[in-house]
Each structure stands twice: as C-alpha cells, then as structure tokens.
Coordinates of C-alpha atoms in Angstrom, one line a residue:
M260 CA 0.0 0.0 0.0
R261 CA 1.4 3.4 -1.0
D262 CA 1.2 6.5 1.0
D263 CA 1.9 10.2 0.4
N264 CA 5.5 9.8 1.6
D265 CA 6.2 7.3 -1.2
D266 CA 5.0 9.7 -3.8
F267 CA 7.0 12.6 -2.3
A268 CA 10.2 10.5 -2.3
E269 CA 9.8 9.6 -5.9
Q270 CA 9.1 13.2 -6.9
G271 CA 12.2 14.2 -4.9
D272 CA 14.4 11.8 -6.8
L273 CA 13.3 13.5 -10.1
F274 CA 14.2 17.0 -9.1
P275 CA 18.0 16.8 -9.6
E276 CA 17.6 15.1 -13.0
Q277 CA 15.2 17.7 -14.2
K278 CA 17.4 20.6 -13.0
Q279 CA 20.4 19.0 -14.8
E280 CA 18.5 18.6 -18.0
H281 CA 17.4 22.3 -17.9
A282 CA 21.0 23.5 -17.3
W283 CA 22.6 21.4 -20.0
N284 CA 20.1 21.3 -22.8
L285 CA 19.0 24.8 -23.3
T286 CA 18.6 26.0 -26.9
D287 CA 20.3 29.3 -27.8
K288 CA 17.0 31.1 -27.9
E289 CA 16.0 29.9 -24.4
F290 CA 19.4 31.1 -23.0
V291 CA 19.1 34.7 -24.3
P292 CA 18.2 37.1 -21.5
Y293 CA 14.5 37.8 -21.4
P294 CA 13.1 40.9 -19.6
H295 CA 10.8 39.4 -17.0
R296 CA 10.1 43.0 -15.9
Q297 CA 11.2 46.4 -17.2
P298 CA 14.0 47.2 -17.0
W299 CA 15.7 43.8 -16.8
K300 CA 19.3 44.5 -16.1
V301 CA 21.9 42.0 -17.3
G302 CA 25.7 42.1 -16.7
V303 CA 27.9 40.0 -19.0
F304 CA 31.4 39.4 -17.9
I305 CA 33.9 38.0 -20.4
D306 CA 37.2 36.2 -19.5
V307 CA 39.0 37.1 -22.8
Q308 CA 42.2 35.2 -21.9
N309 CA 40.4 32.0 -21.0
L310 CA 38.3 32.1 -24.2
Y311 CA 41.4 32.8 -26.4
L312 CA 43.3 29.8 -25.0
C313 CA 40.4 27.4 -25.0
V314 CA 39.2 28.3 -28.5
R315 CA 42.7 27.8 -29.9
S316 CA 43.1 24.5 -28.1
V317 CA 39.8 23.1 -29.5
F318 CA 39.5 24.7 -32.9
G319 CA 43.0 25.5 -33.9
S320 CA 45.4 28.5 -33.8
Q321 CA 43.4 30.3 -36.5
A322 CA 40.1 30.3 -34.6
K323 CA 39.0 33.6 -33.0
I324 CA 35.9 34.8 -31.1
N325 CA 33.5 37.0 -33.0
Y326 CA 32.7 39.5 -30.2
R327 CA 30.2 41.4 -32.4
A328 CA 28.2 38.1 -32.7
L329 CA 28.3 37.6 -29.0
K330 CA 27.0 41.1 -28.3
E331 CA 24.2 40.7 -30.8
F332 CA 23.2 37.3 -29.4
L333 CA 22.8 38.5 -25.9
S334 CA 21.1 41.8 -26.7
Q335 CA 18.3 40.5 -29.0
N336 CA 15.4 40.4 -26.5
G337 CA 15.4 44.0 -25.3
A338 CA 17.0 43.5 -21.9
V339 CA 19.4 46.2 -20.7
V340 CA 22.7 44.5 -21.2
R341 CA 26.1 45.8 -20.1
M342 CA 29.1 43.9 -21.4
T343 CA 32.5 44.0 -19.7
A344 CA 35.6 42.3 -21.2
F345 CA 38.6 41.5 -19.1
T346 CA 42.0 41.1 -20.7
C347 CA 45.7 41.4 -20.2
Y348 CA 47.9 42.9 -22.9
D349 CA 51.5 43.5 -23.8
P350 CA 52.1 47.2 -24.2
E351 CA 54.6 46.5 -27.0
N352 CA 52.1 44.4 -29.0
H353 CA 50.2 46.7 -31.3
S354 CA 47.7 44.0 -32.4
Q355 CA 46.6 43.5 -28.8
L356 CA 46.1 47.2 -28.3
E357 CA 44.1 47.4 -31.5
F358 CA 42.0 44.5 -30.3
I359 CA 41.2 46.3 -27.0
H360 CA 40.3 49.4 -29.0
A361 CA 38.0 47.4 -31.3
L362 CA 36.2 45.9 -28.4
S363 CA 35.5 49.4 -27.0
L364 CA 34.2 50.6 -30.4
M365 CA 31.8 47.6 -30.4
G366 CA 30.3 48.8 -27.1
Y367 CA 32.2 46.7 -24.6
R368 CA 33.5 48.1 -21.4
V369 CA 37.1 46.9 -21.3
V370 CA 39.0 46.3 -18.1
A371 CA 42.7 45.7 -19.1
K372 CA 46.0 45.6 -17.5
P373 CA 49.6 45.0 -18.8
V374 CA 51.1 41.6 -18.4
K375 CA 53.8 41.2 -15.7
R376 CA 57.2 39.9 -16.7
L377 CA 58.7 37.8 -13.9
P378 CA 62.4 37.6 -13.1
D379 CA 62.6 34.1 -14.6
G380 CA 61.4 35.4 -17.9
S381 CA 57.8 34.0 -17.7
I382 CA 54.7 36.2 -18.1
K383 CA 51.9 36.5 -15.6
A384 CA 48.6 37.3 -17.3
N385 CA 45.5 36.8 -15.1
M386 CA 42.4 38.9 -14.5
D387 CA 40.4 36.6 -12.2
M388 CA 40.6 39.0 -9.2
E389 CA 39.7 42.0 -11.2
M390 CA 36.8 40.2 -12.8
A391 CA 35.5 38.9 -9.4
I392 CA 35.6 42.4 -7.8
E393 CA 33.9 44.0 -10.8
I394 CA 31.1 41.4 -10.7
M395 CA 30.4 41.8 -7.0
S396 CA 30.5 45.6 -7.4
Q397 CA 27.8 45.5 -10.1
A398 CA 25.8 42.6 -8.7
P399 CA 23.5 44.7 -6.4
F400 CA 22.2 46.6 -9.5
L401 CA 21.7 43.5 -11.7
D402 CA 18.9 41.0 -12.2
E403 CA 21.0 38.5 -14.2
V404 CA 24.7 37.7 -14.4
I405 CA 26.3 36.0 -17.3
L406 CA 29.9 34.7 -17.2
V407 CA 31.6 33.9 -20.5
T408 CA 34.4 31.6 -19.4
G409 CA 35.2 28.0 -18.7
D410 CA 37.3 28.6 -15.6
G411 CA 36.1 26.7 -12.6
D412 CA 37.8 29.2 -10.2
F413 CA 34.6 31.3 -10.6
T414 CA 32.4 28.6 -9.1
P415 CA 32.4 30.1 -5.6
L416 CA 31.5 33.5 -7.1
I417 CA 28.5 31.9 -8.9
D418 CA 27.4 30.3 -5.6
Q419 CA 27.6 33.7 -3.9
L420 CA 25.6 35.4 -6.6
A421 CA 22.9 32.7 -6.3
K422 CA 22.7 33.4 -2.6
M423 CA 22.1 37.1 -3.5
G424 CA 19.1 36.0 -5.6
K425 CA 20.7 36.6 -9.0
L426 CA 19.9 34.6 -12.0
T427 CA 23.3 33.1 -13.1
K428 CA 24.3 31.8 -16.5
V429 CA 27.5 30.6 -18.1
I430 CA 28.6 30.5 -21.7
G431 CA 31.7 28.2 -22.0
P432 CA 34.1 26.8 -24.6
D433 CA 33.2 23.4 -25.9
R434 CA 34.5 20.6 -23.8
L435 CA 36.7 22.9 -21.7
T436 CA 34.2 24.4 -19.3
S437 CA 34.6 23.2 -15.7
P438 CA 31.8 20.8 -14.7
E439 CA 31.7 22.5 -11.2
L440 CA 31.0 25.8 -12.9
I441 CA 28.2 24.3 -15.0
R442 CA 26.5 22.7 -12.0
A443 CA 26.7 25.9 -10.0
C444 CA 24.9 28.2 -12.5
D445 CA 21.2 28.3 -13.4
A446 CA 21.8 27.8 -17.1
F447 CA 24.7 26.9 -19.4
I448 CA 25.3 26.8 -23.2
N449 CA 28.3 25.9 -25.2
L450 CA 29.9 28.8 -26.9
T451 CA 29.5 27.2 -30.3
Q452 CA 25.7 27.3 -30.0
I453 CA 25.9 31.0 -30.8
S454 CA 25.6 31.6 -34.6
G455 CA 28.7 33.1 -36.1
I456 CA 30.7 33.1 -32.9
L457 CA 33.8 31.7 -34.5
D458 CA 36.0 33.5 -37.1
Y459 CA 38.9 31.9 -38.9

C-alpha cells in the first residue's frame, strides 16, 4: 500500500535530474536574457584570456571569437545588457592594443592591465581577481549575471551570486568548461551554439 511519503520520495528523486537537463540542454533562444520585468538588467562578464586559450586549443590556432556576434546574441530580446571584457595585454604588442580598441568601439567596457614579466622570464597574465571584484560591485544593481568563461575558479562566485538572488548563466568553450561551474549556475550553453561566434 502506497502513502503520500512514497509519492513525495519519488518526486524528490526526479528534481535533480530535471534541473540538470534544464541546465545542460537549453537552446540558444532559451538562453538569451528575457526581460521578466522592465527594465531587466543584465551584466555580462567575459574572460577574454580564457576564451582565447580554449578556442585555440579546441578549434586550432586560426580560430577567433567574433565578439560582435556575442554582443548581438545577448542583446536581441530587449534586456538592458552591459558587457564587460577583461584582458591582459603586452604594451609593445600593437595588435593586442588594436583588439582592445576594437572591443571598445563595439560597445564593450574593457578592463585591461599590462602583463607582468617575472624575473625568470615568464609572463603573468591573469584577470580573475579584477573580474570577481567587478562582478560583485555590479551585482546589487543587476537581475541577471552571465559569465563567459570555462574557468572553474569562478564557481564560488556563482554560488555567492545565487545566494544574493541573482539569475546566473555561463557561456563556456566546448568541452573545456569546468563541470563544477556548470553545476553551480542556473543555465549553461556551449559557446558554439551561438551563430557566427567563431572566425577563422
């Protein structure tokens, strides 16, 4: 003989599976920010260095991100979207300086700092701290936060944003996005689901 507790237990077993399916199997149209109320404020934070390395690793050294396509994709439903890109640069590399300028002309806010050359000759190029501080500074004024990265170091940040009641999403490079990051966010899509996202 079944009782209500049996039904509840079975339903409870279904919840994690349903949540995982929602997070992993969104279409690109389902992922795009939708203004649930006006104005619906969205902050998009892009880890340029991580994307650059991951895309080259998966698609070859000639592959590049089409940042204009990314901006158009996330802005198509009428939400108020502010896009911030984080990148390091070599002051002596003119192509990197031109890239930063091009992002600015596309409407991105660019947070950039020069790379550090260490005594052993290696280069330190990391913007994780700057990105985390910027996100937490903007978060109180946002309804939705989208991270464009595959870096699992941002998982605790996603957890904190969820505790603040923010809708959290991640766009990550194919096969190179941290599983922990995917599980922590409300929705995830592969970068390659965005039409025209790659240039060669």
